[in-house]
Coordinates of C-alpha atoms in Angstrom, one line a residue:
M300 CA 0.0 0.0 0.0
M301 CA 1.3 3.4 -0.9
V302 CA 1.8 6.0 1.9
A303 CA 1.2 9.6 1.1
H304 CA 4.2 11.9 1.7
P305 CA 3.2 14.4 4.5
R306 CA 5.2 17.4 3.0
P307 CA 2.5 18.5 0.4
L308 CA -0.1 18.6 3.2
L309 CA 2.2 20.7 5.3
V310 CA 2.8 23.1 2.5
I311 CA -0.9 23.5 1.9
L312 CA -1.5 24.2 5.6
L313 CA 1.2 26.8 5.7
Q314 CA -0.1 28.5 2.6
L315 CA -3.6 28.7 4.2
L316 CA -2.0 30.2 7.3
L317 CA -0.1 32.8 5.4
S318 CA -3.2 33.8 3.5
C319 CA -4.9 34.5 6.8
L320 CA -2.1 36.6 8.4
P321 CA -3.2 40.0 6.9
A322 CA -6.5 39.5 8.6
L323 CA -4.7 39.2 11.9
G324 CA -3.5 42.7 11.6
Y325 CA -0.3 42.4 9.5
S326 CA 0.3 45.2 7.0
S327 CA 0.0 44.2 3.3
N328 CA 3.5 45.5 2.5
R329 CA 5.1 43.3 5.2
F330 CA 7.2 40.2 4.2
F331 CA 7.0 36.8 5.6
Y332 CA 9.6 34.0 6.1
Q333 CA 8.8 30.8 4.3
D334 CA 11.9 28.7 4.3
I335 CA 9.8 25.5 4.1
L336 CA 7.9 26.7 1.1
N337 CA 11.1 27.6 -0.7
G338 CA 12.7 24.3 0.3
N339 CA 16.2 25.7 0.0
G340 CA 17.1 26.4 3.7
N341 CA 18.6 29.7 2.7
G342 CA 16.2 31.9 4.6
E343 CA 14.6 33.3 1.4
I344 CA 11.8 35.8 1.9
H345 CA 8.6 36.2 -0.1
F346 CA 7.4 39.8 -0.4
N347 CA 3.9 41.1 -0.3
G348 CA 3.7 44.6 -1.8
V349 CA 7.4 44.9 -2.5
K350 CA 8.4 44.7 -6.2
L351 CA 11.8 43.7 -7.6
H352 CA 13.0 45.6 -10.7
V353 CA 15.9 44.7 -13.0
D354 CA 17.0 46.9 -15.9
S355 CA 19.9 47.7 -18.2
S356 CA 20.8 51.2 -19.2
Q357 CA 22.2 50.0 -22.6
P358 CA 20.4 47.5 -24.9
S359 CA 23.6 47.0 -26.9
V360 CA 27.3 47.3 -26.3
F361 CA 29.9 47.6 -29.1
A362 CA 33.5 46.6 -28.5
L363 CA 36.6 45.3 -30.1
R364 CA 38.3 42.0 -29.8
G365 CA 40.9 41.8 -27.0
S366 CA 39.3 44.8 -25.2
N367 CA 37.1 44.8 -22.1
A368 CA 33.4 45.5 -21.9
T369 CA 30.9 46.2 -19.2
L370 CA 27.3 44.9 -19.7
S371 CA 25.0 47.1 -17.5
C372 CA 22.5 45.6 -15.1
R373 CA 20.9 47.1 -12.0
Y374 CA 18.3 45.9 -9.6
W375 CA 16.2 47.7 -7.0
Y376 CA 13.0 47.4 -4.9
E377 CA 9.9 49.4 -4.7
P378 CA 9.3 50.5 -2.0
E379 CA 13.0 50.8 -1.1
L380 CA 14.1 48.3 1.6
S381 CA 15.8 49.5 4.8
S382 CA 18.4 46.7 4.8
P383 CA 20.3 44.9 2.0
R384 CA 19.1 41.5 0.7
R385 CA 21.1 38.5 -0.3
V386 CA 20.0 37.7 -3.9
R387 CA 21.1 35.3 -6.6
V388 CA 22.5 37.0 -9.8
K389 CA 22.9 34.9 -12.9
W390 CA 24.3 35.9 -16.3
S391 CA 23.7 33.7 -19.3
W392 CA 24.6 33.9 -22.9
L393 CA 22.7 33.1 -26.2
P394 CA 25.2 33.0 -29.1
I395 CA 24.4 35.3 -32.0
V396 CA 24.2 32.2 -34.2
G397 CA 21.5 30.7 -32.0
G398 CA 21.5 27.5 -30.0
H399 CA 21.1 26.9 -26.3
E400 CA 21.5 29.6 -23.7
T401 CA 24.5 28.8 -21.5
D402 CA 25.6 30.0 -18.1
V403 CA 28.2 32.7 -17.9
L404 CA 28.3 33.5 -14.2
V405 CA 26.4 32.9 -11.0
A406 CA 26.8 34.9 -7.8
I407 CA 25.2 34.5 -4.4
G408 CA 26.5 37.1 -2.0
P409 CA 30.3 37.0 -2.1
R410 CA 30.4 33.6 -3.8
I411 CA 30.9 33.9 -7.6
H412 CA 31.4 31.1 -10.1
S413 CA 32.1 31.5 -13.8
F414 CA 31.7 28.8 -16.5
G415 CA 33.2 27.4 -19.7
D416 CA 35.1 29.7 -22.0
F417 CA 34.1 32.6 -19.7
R418 CA 35.8 31.1 -16.7
D419 CA 38.1 33.7 -15.1
R420 CA 37.3 36.3 -17.8
V421 CA 34.2 37.7 -16.1
H422 CA 33.2 39.2 -12.8
L423 CA 30.5 41.5 -11.3
R424 CA 31.3 45.2 -11.1
Q425 CA 29.3 45.8 -7.8
D426 CA 30.2 49.5 -7.7
S427 CA 27.1 50.3 -5.7
P428 CA 24.1 48.6 -4.0
G429 CA 22.1 46.8 -6.7
D430 CA 24.9 46.9 -9.3
A431 CA 25.0 43.5 -11.0
S432 CA 26.8 44.7 -14.2
L433 CA 29.0 42.0 -15.9
V434 CA 32.6 43.0 -16.6
M435 CA 34.2 41.0 -19.4
T436 CA 37.9 41.0 -20.2
E437 CA 39.9 39.8 -23.2
L438 CA 36.9 39.7 -25.5
Q439 CA 37.0 36.9 -28.1
L440 CA 35.5 36.8 -31.5
N441 CA 32.8 34.3 -30.5
D442 CA 31.6 36.3 -27.5
T443 CA 29.0 38.1 -29.5
G444 CA 25.4 37.4 -28.7
R445 CA 22.6 38.2 -26.2
Y446 CA 23.4 38.3 -22.5
R447 CA 20.7 37.9 -19.9
C448 CA 21.0 39.3 -16.4
E449 CA 18.7 37.5 -14.0
V450 CA 18.1 38.4 -10.4
I451 CA 16.3 36.0 -8.1
D452 CA 15.1 36.8 -4.6
G453 CA 12.9 34.1 -3.2
L454 CA 9.9 33.8 -5.5
E455 CA 10.8 37.0 -7.3
D456 CA 12.6 36.5 -10.6
K457 CA 13.3 39.4 -13.0
S458 CA 15.8 39.8 -15.9
A459 CA 17.1 42.2 -18.5
T460 CA 19.1 41.6 -21.7
V461 CA 22.1 43.2 -23.3
N462 CA 23.4 42.5 -26.8
L463 CA 27.2 42.4 -27.3
E464 CA 28.5 43.1 -30.7
L465 CA 32.1 43.3 -32.0
R466 CA 33.2 45.8 -34.6
G467 CA 35.2 44.3 -37.4
V468 CA 35.5 43.5 -41.1
V469 CA 34.0 40.7 -43.2
F470 CA 36.0 39.2 -46.0
P471 CA 35.4 36.3 -48.4
Y472 CA 37.8 33.3 -48.2
Q473 CA 38.6 30.6 -50.8
P474 CA 41.3 28.1 -49.8
P475 CA 44.3 27.1 -52.0
H476 CA 42.5 24.0 -53.5
G477 CA 39.9 26.2 -55.2
R478 CA 36.3 27.4 -55.2
Y479 CA 33.5 25.7 -53.4
N480 CA 35.6 23.1 -51.6
L481 CA 34.6 23.8 -47.9
T482 CA 32.1 22.0 -45.8
Y483 CA 30.7 24.1 -42.9
H484 CA 33.3 22.7 -40.5
D485 CA 36.1 23.3 -43.0
A486 CA 34.9 26.9 -43.3
Q487 CA 35.0 27.3 -39.5
Q488 CA 38.6 26.0 -39.5
V489 CA 39.9 28.1 -42.3
C490 CA 38.5 31.3 -40.8
Q491 CA 40.1 30.4 -37.4
E492 CA 43.4 29.8 -39.1
Q493 CA 43.2 33.3 -40.6
D494 CA 42.7 35.0 -37.1
S495 CA 38.9 35.3 -37.7
T496 CA 35.6 33.5 -37.2
L497 CA 32.7 32.7 -39.5
A498 CA 30.7 35.9 -40.1
T499 CA 27.1 36.2 -39.0
F500 CA 24.3 37.3 -41.3
E501 CA 24.1 40.7 -39.5
Q502 CA 27.9 41.2 -40.1
L503 CA 27.6 40.2 -43.7
F504 CA 24.6 42.5 -44.2
Q505 CA 26.5 45.4 -42.7
A506 CA 29.4 44.7 -45.0
W507 CA 27.1 44.7 -47.9
E508 CA 25.7 48.1 -46.8
E509 CA 29.3 49.3 -46.8
G510 CA 29.9 48.1 -50.3
L511 CA 31.0 44.5 -50.2
D512 CA 30.2 42.8 -53.5
W513 CA 31.1 39.1 -54.0
C514 CA 29.6 36.7 -56.4
N515 CA 30.7 33.4 -54.8
A516 CA 28.4 31.9 -52.2
G517 CA 29.9 31.2 -48.7
W518 CA 29.0 29.7 -45.4
L519 CA 27.8 31.9 -42.5
A520 CA 27.9 31.1 -38.8
D521 CA 24.2 30.0 -38.7
G522 CA 24.8 27.3 -41.4
T523 CA 23.2 29.3 -44.2
V524 CA 25.0 30.0 -47.5
Q525 CA 24.7 33.5 -48.9
Y526 CA 26.6 36.2 -50.9
P527 CA 26.4 40.0 -51.1
I528 CA 25.7 41.8 -54.4
T529 CA 25.9 45.6 -54.8
K530 CA 26.1 45.6 -58.6
S531 CA 23.5 43.3 -60.2
R532 CA 24.7 41.3 -63.1
S533 CA 23.9 38.1 -65.1
P534 CA 26.1 35.5 -63.3
C535 CA 25.0 36.8 -59.8
G536 CA 21.3 36.3 -59.8
G537 CA 20.6 38.3 -63.0
L538 CA 20.4 41.9 -64.1
G539 CA 16.7 42.2 -63.1
L540 CA 17.3 41.3 -59.4
A541 CA 17.8 44.1 -57.0
P542 CA 21.1 44.5 -55.1
G543 CA 21.1 42.6 -51.8
V544 CA 22.4 39.6 -49.9
R545 CA 21.4 36.5 -51.9
S546 CA 20.6 33.4 -49.9
Y547 CA 20.8 29.7 -50.7
G548 CA 19.2 29.1 -47.3
R549 CA 20.4 26.4 -44.9
R550 CA 22.6 23.7 -46.4
H551 CA 23.9 20.3 -45.2
R552 CA 26.9 21.1 -43.1
H553 CA 28.7 17.9 -44.0
L554 CA 27.7 17.2 -47.6
H555 CA 27.5 20.6 -49.3
R556 CA 30.6 22.7 -50.1
Y557 CA 31.0 26.4 -50.6
D558 CA 33.5 29.2 -49.8
A559 CA 33.4 31.1 -46.5
F560 CA 32.7 34.6 -45.2
C561 CA 35.0 35.3 -42.3
F562 CA 34.9 38.1 -39.7
S563 CA 37.9 39.7 -38.1
S564 CA 38.0 42.4 -35.4
S565 CA 40.7 44.8 -34.4
L566 CA 44.4 44.0 -34.0
R567 CA 46.5 44.1 -30.9
G568 CA 49.5 44.9 -33.0
K569 CA 50.4 46.2 -36.5
V570 CA 50.7 44.8 -40.0
Y571 CA 53.5 46.2 -42.2
Y572 CA 55.2 45.5 -45.5
L573 CA 58.8 44.4 -44.7
Q574 CA 61.5 46.3 -46.6
L575 CA 64.0 43.7 -47.9
P576 CA 66.9 44.1 -50.3
Q577 CA 65.4 41.5 -52.6
K578 CA 62.2 39.5 -53.1
V579 CA 61.8 36.2 -51.2
N580 CA 60.0 32.9 -51.5
L581 CA 57.4 31.7 -49.0
T582 CA 59.8 30.0 -46.6
E583 CA 62.2 32.9 -46.8
A584 CA 59.3 35.3 -46.1
Q585 CA 58.4 33.4 -42.9
Q586 CA 62.0 33.6 -41.7
A587 CA 62.4 37.3 -42.7
C588 CA 59.4 38.2 -40.5
F589 CA 60.8 36.1 -37.6
N590 CA 64.2 37.8 -38.0
D591 CA 62.4 41.2 -37.7
G592 CA 60.8 40.1 -34.4
A593 CA 57.4 39.5 -36.0
Q594 CA 55.4 36.8 -37.7
I595 CA 54.1 36.5 -41.2
A596 CA 50.7 38.1 -41.3
K597 CA 47.4 36.2 -41.6
V598 CA 44.6 37.2 -44.0
G599 CA 42.3 38.4 -41.2
Q600 CA 45.1 40.5 -39.8
L601 CA 45.7 42.2 -43.2
Y602 CA 42.0 42.9 -43.6
A603 CA 41.8 44.3 -40.1
A604 CA 44.9 46.5 -40.7
W605 CA 43.4 47.8 -43.9
K606 CA 40.0 48.4 -42.3
F607 CA 41.0 49.9 -38.9
M608 CA 44.5 51.2 -39.4
G609 CA 44.4 52.5 -42.9
L610 CA 47.1 50.2 -44.3
D611 CA 47.8 51.2 -47.9
R612 CA 50.5 49.5 -49.9
C613 CA 50.7 48.8 -53.6
D614 CA 53.1 45.9 -53.3
A615 CA 51.9 42.3 -53.3
G616 CA 53.3 40.3 -50.4
W617 CA 53.1 36.8 -49.0
L618 CA 50.7 35.9 -46.2
A619 CA 50.7 33.0 -43.8
D620 CA 48.3 30.9 -45.9
G621 CA 50.5 31.1 -49.0
S622 CA 48.3 33.7 -50.7
L623 CA 49.6 36.9 -52.3
R624 CA 47.7 40.1 -51.4
Y625 CA 48.0 43.9 -50.8
P626 CA 45.8 46.5 -49.2
I627 CA 44.6 49.7 -50.8
N628 CA 42.9 52.6 -49.0
N629 CA 43.8 55.3 -51.5
P630 CA 42.9 53.9 -55.0
R631 CA 45.3 55.0 -57.8
R632 CA 46.5 53.9 -61.2
N633 CA 48.4 50.7 -61.4
C634 CA 47.0 49.5 -58.1
G635 CA 43.9 47.7 -59.3
P636 CA 40.3 48.9 -59.3
M637 CA 39.6 52.5 -58.4
E638 CA 38.0 51.6 -55.0
P639 CA 39.5 50.6 -51.6
G640 CA 40.0 47.0 -50.8
V641 CA 42.4 44.1 -50.3
R642 CA 43.6 42.9 -53.7
S643 CA 44.3 39.2 -54.1
F644 CA 46.6 37.3 -56.6
G645 CA 45.5 33.9 -55.3
F646 CA 48.0 31.3 -54.2
A647 CA 51.3 31.7 -56.0
P648 CA 53.8 28.8 -56.3
P649 CA 55.8 28.9 -53.0
H650 CA 59.1 29.1 -54.8
H651 CA 58.1 32.4 -56.5
K652 CA 59.8 35.6 -55.2
H653 CA 57.6 38.4 -53.7
G654 CA 57.5 40.8 -50.8
V655 CA 56.0 39.9 -47.4
Y656 CA 53.6 41.4 -44.9
C657 CA 54.5 40.8 -41.2
Y658 CA 52.5 41.1 -38.0
S659 CA 54.0 42.6 -34.9
A660 CA 52.0 42.8 -31.7
V661 CA 53.1 44.8 -28.6
V662 CA 52.2 44.7 -25.0
V663 CA 52.6 47.9 -22.9
F664 CA 53.7 47.8 -19.3
P665 CA 54.6 50.4 -16.7
Y666 CA 58.1 50.1 -15.3
Q667 CA 59.6 51.5 -12.1
P668 CA 63.3 50.8 -11.3
P669 CA 64.7 49.3 -8.1
H670 CA 65.6 52.8 -6.7
G671 CA 62.0 53.9 -6.6
R672 CA 59.2 56.0 -8.1
Y673 CA 59.9 59.0 -10.4
N674 CA 63.7 58.5 -10.7
L675 CA 64.1 58.3 -14.5
T676 CA 65.1 61.0 -17.0
Y677 CA 64.0 60.4 -20.5
H678 CA 67.4 58.8 -21.4
D679 CA 67.3 56.6 -18.3
A680 CA 63.8 55.5 -19.4
Q681 CA 65.1 54.5 -22.8
Q682 CA 67.8 52.5 -21.2
V683 CA 65.7 50.6 -18.7
C684 CA 63.2 49.6 -21.4
Q685 CA 66.0 48.3 -23.5
E686 CA 67.4 46.3 -20.6
Q687 CA 63.9 44.7 -20.3
D688 CA 63.9 43.6 -23.9
S689 CA 61.5 46.4 -24.9
T690 CA 61.4 50.0 -26.2
L691 CA 59.7 53.2 -25.0
A692 CA 56.0 52.9 -25.8
T693 CA 54.4 55.4 -28.2
F694 CA 51.3 57.3 -27.4
E695 CA 49.3 55.2 -29.8
Q696 CA 50.4 52.0 -28.1
L697 CA 49.6 53.4 -24.6
F698 CA 46.2 54.6 -25.9
Q699 CA 45.4 51.1 -27.2
A700 CA 46.6 49.6 -23.9
W701 CA 44.2 51.9 -22.1
E702 CA 41.3 50.9 -24.4
E703 CA 42.1 47.3 -23.4
G704 CA 42.0 48.1 -19.7
L705 CA 45.4 49.3 -18.6
D706 CA 45.0 51.4 -15.5
W707 CA 48.1 53.0 -13.9
C708 CA 48.2 56.1 -11.7
N709 CA 52.0 56.8 -12.0
A710 CA 53.1 59.1 -14.8
G711 CA 55.7 57.7 -17.2
W712 CA 57.8 58.7 -20.2
L713 CA 56.7 57.9 -23.8
A714 CA 58.8 57.8 -26.9
D715 CA 57.9 61.3 -28.0
G716 CA 59.1 62.8 -24.8
T717 CA 55.7 63.4 -23.3
V718 CA 54.7 62.1 -19.8
Q719 CA 51.3 60.5 -19.5
Y720 CA 49.4 57.8 -17.7
P721 CA 46.2 55.7 -18.4
I722 CA 43.1 55.7 -16.1
T723 CA 40.1 53.5 -16.6
K724 CA 38.7 53.9 -13.1
P725 CA 38.7 57.6 -12.1
R726 CA 39.7 58.2 -8.5
R727 CA 40.8 61.1 -6.3
P728 CA 44.7 60.6 -6.5
C729 CA 44.5 60.1 -10.3
G730 CA 43.0 63.4 -11.6
G731 CA 39.9 63.3 -9.5
L732 CA 36.5 61.4 -9.4
G733 CA 34.9 64.0 -11.7
L734 CA 37.4 63.5 -14.5
A735 CA 36.4 61.0 -17.3
P736 CA 38.5 57.9 -17.9
G737 CA 41.3 58.5 -20.4
V738 CA 45.1 58.9 -20.9
R739 CA 46.2 61.9 -18.7
S740 CA 49.0 64.0 -20.0
Y741 CA 51.7 66.2 -18.4
G742 CA 52.7 67.2 -21.9
S743 CA 56.3 67.4 -23.1
R744 CA 58.8 67.5 -20.2
H745 CA 62.5 68.4 -20.1
R746 CA 64.4 65.2 -21.0
H747 CA 67.4 65.8 -18.8
L748 CA 65.9 67.6 -15.8
H749 CA 62.5 66.0 -15.1
R750 CA 62.2 62.5 -13.7
Y751 CA 59.3 60.0 -13.9
D752 CA 58.6 56.3 -14.4
V753 CA 58.3 54.8 -17.9
F754 CA 55.9 52.9 -20.2
C755 CA 57.7 50.2 -22.2
S756 CA 56.4 48.1 -25.1
S757 CA 57.5 44.6 -26.1
S758 CA 56.8 42.5 -29.2
P759 CA 56.3 38.8 -29.6
L760 CA 59.1 36.6 -28.5
R761 CA 61.5 34.4 -30.6
G762 CA 61.5 31.9 -27.8
K763 CA 59.5 30.9 -24.7
V764 CA 59.3 31.9 -21.0
Y765 CA 58.7 29.2 -18.4
Y766 CA 58.7 28.8 -14.6
L767 CA 61.6 26.5 -13.8
Q768 CA 60.7 23.6 -11.6
L769 CA 63.4 23.3 -8.9
P770 CA 63.7 21.0 -5.8
Q771 CA 64.0 24.1 -3.6
K772 CA 63.7 27.9 -3.8
V773 CA 66.8 30.0 -4.8
N774 CA 68.3 33.4 -4.3
L775 CA 68.9 35.8 -7.2
T776 CA 72.4 34.5 -8.1
E777 CA 71.3 30.9 -7.8
A778 CA 68.3 31.7 -10.0
Q779 CA 70.5 33.1 -12.8
Q780 CA 72.7 30.0 -12.6
A781 CA 69.7 27.6 -12.5
C782 CA 68.4 29.1 -15.8
F783 CA 71.9 28.8 -17.3
N784 CA 72.1 25.2 -16.3
D785 CA 68.8 24.6 -18.0
G786 CA 70.2 26.0 -21.3
A787 CA 68.4 29.3 -20.9
Q788 CA 68.6 32.7 -19.4
I789 CA 66.8 34.4 -16.5
A790 CA 63.8 36.1 -18.1
K791 CA 63.4 39.9 -18.5
V792 CA 60.3 41.8 -17.5
G793 CA 59.3 42.5 -21.1
Q794 CA 59.7 38.9 -22.0
L795 CA 57.4 37.9 -19.1
Y796 CA 54.8 40.4 -20.2
V797 CA 54.8 39.1 -23.8
A798 CA 54.6 35.5 -22.6
W799 CA 51.6 36.5 -20.5
R800 CA 49.9 38.6 -23.1
F801 CA 50.4 36.5 -26.3
M802 CA 51.3 33.0 -25.1
G803 CA 48.8 32.7 -22.3
L804 CA 51.5 32.1 -19.6
N805 CA 49.6 31.5 -16.3
H806 CA 51.5 30.6 -13.1
C807 CA 50.7 31.5 -9.6
D808 CA 54.2 31.3 -8.2
A809 CA 56.3 34.4 -7.8
G810 CA 59.7 34.1 -9.5
W811 CA 62.9 36.1 -10.0
L812 CA 63.5 38.1 -13.1
A813 CA 66.7 39.5 -14.6
D814 CA 66.3 43.0 -13.0
G815 CA 65.9 41.5 -9.5
S816 CA 62.2 42.0 -9.4
L817 CA 59.7 39.3 -8.3
R818 CA 56.6 38.7 -10.5
Y819 CA 54.2 36.2 -11.8
P820 CA 51.7 36.1 -14.8
I821 CA 48.0 35.4 -14.4
T822 CA 45.8 34.9 -17.5
K823 CA 43.1 32.9 -15.6
P824 CA 42.4 34.8 -12.3
S825 CA 41.6 32.6 -9.3
R826 CA 41.5 32.9 -5.5
N827 CA 44.9 33.3 -3.8
C828 CA 46.4 34.6 -7.0
G829 CA 45.8 38.4 -6.5
P830 CA 43.0 40.5 -8.0
L831 CA 40.3 38.7 -10.0
E832 CA 41.6 40.1 -13.4
P833 CA 44.4 39.0 -15.7
G834 CA 47.8 40.7 -15.3
V835 CA 51.4 40.4 -14.2
R836 CA 51.6 40.6 -10.4
S837 CA 54.6 42.3 -8.9
F838 CA 56.2 42.0 -5.5
G839 CA 58.8 44.8 -6.2
F840 CA 62.5 44.2 -5.6
P841 CA 63.1 42.0 -2.5
P842 CA 66.6 41.5 -1.0
P843 CA 68.6 39.3 -3.5
Y844 CA 69.4 36.8 -0.8
Q845 CA 65.8 35.8 -0.3
K846 CA 64.6 32.4 -1.7
H847 CA 62.0 32.3 -4.5
G848 CA 61.3 30.6 -7.8
V849 CA 62.6 31.8 -11.2
Y850 CA 61.3 32.4 -14.7
C851 CA 63.6 31.5 -17.5
Y852 CA 63.8 32.4 -21.2
S853 CA 64.8 30.0 -23.9
A854 CA 65.5 31.6 -27.3
G855 CA 64.6 30.0 -30.6
M856 CA 61.8 30.0 -33.2
Q857 CA 58.7 28.4 -31.7

């Protein structure tokens, strides 16, 4: 014989009791504890006459890859409560290409947990009571989509949405083995190899509005096959068909084959045409970029440099995929059609001789020498940057670093002789709370008399930085010898920053560097590893006899 569970009966009785309480003299805007009804044991409260509101001040946020973004979300109560409440905040993400909504972050009081590819890249801003804004760092190409901020307080559950969009450039891509040879998954892969991702319909449509005209059909991120036409013509739907984005609809992702439309966002570095005494083949081109402290550029990087940095060069050059292209922003005779664009010569035989486009990325970091703050003349600043395998940063480099989240309150020299510093979070000692975020400037200063810190910039490495595993900690002299015994050198500050920025070096152990400082790199923030944001943590310059770990640098093409 089945025995009825007593819990439903208890719940019904409690509900009847609560419905009678107002008649016993309780005000209609009072709240009542009902831990049993919630069944979670967390002391949740159900409100009568108190309403929870959730809203976002910005329906859409536009950003660039590699930068940071804040998705606004705020919650409040009406009428206002006299004491704070413990609520559950949940952020979820629906990709722009559709699919299932996935969790990004969940927070209950001080406990915060992030998920999947968002792990350690997101946190709540919490600048004021009710602030549940999501701060995202190191934005990736596939982060675009709709984000939902959900606030749960007992039985109350309210939400608001924010769309995240990346600014970028769409380009058609056809692989070396010819037209219409890519399945959907091949298309995903070739775009990724070119420092890009499959374009969405919205991105392709915007590119068409900006003048993109291409008669070959290509895959988009949602599995449809489409192509943009601004000049109607017979082979591209016919003269009688109006301009627009032509669609083949959804196609079989494994059986059907087309080209691809890729999307690339902004660059962290620069693309340039390498000046060489003579033309080079593809293998020589790769080595020439490496010898110049760079890498041979990818197609997506060339398009981004053309779109965002105005790269204009009438010389065809090798790219990483073996194609031959050149970017034109100022059309002129003997440089192809009289309209801006990236010209392509297809895939030349790899033994042919041509020029080459290289890609050099930089990371900017503040530097303060062992003898303390504001002790460097301009020429001292040049020297200390050089000693750290770097150069004085330019204003453009510092500005880009500020856009990507660099916040530093000490003023430092730049390459043009000005003294400046970047602020993302205005505060009293750094220009004042009333001043907007930005790069603060002291203007040009006397290069011999005035003394400040310095901002250095480093490019990608020709080797690797690693934390040396040792049976015991070592002092500075022993650290230098330990790296030498391992066939390497003790790493410099600039090398550690580059390994952190471009190679994802993540290690929560402080180690000696060549200048006698103690630092460690964090790309995936976690508890007990400093602030919950990526960065290179510094412990300053401890006495050289103290025992610590060490970071080594091994040269060689990786």
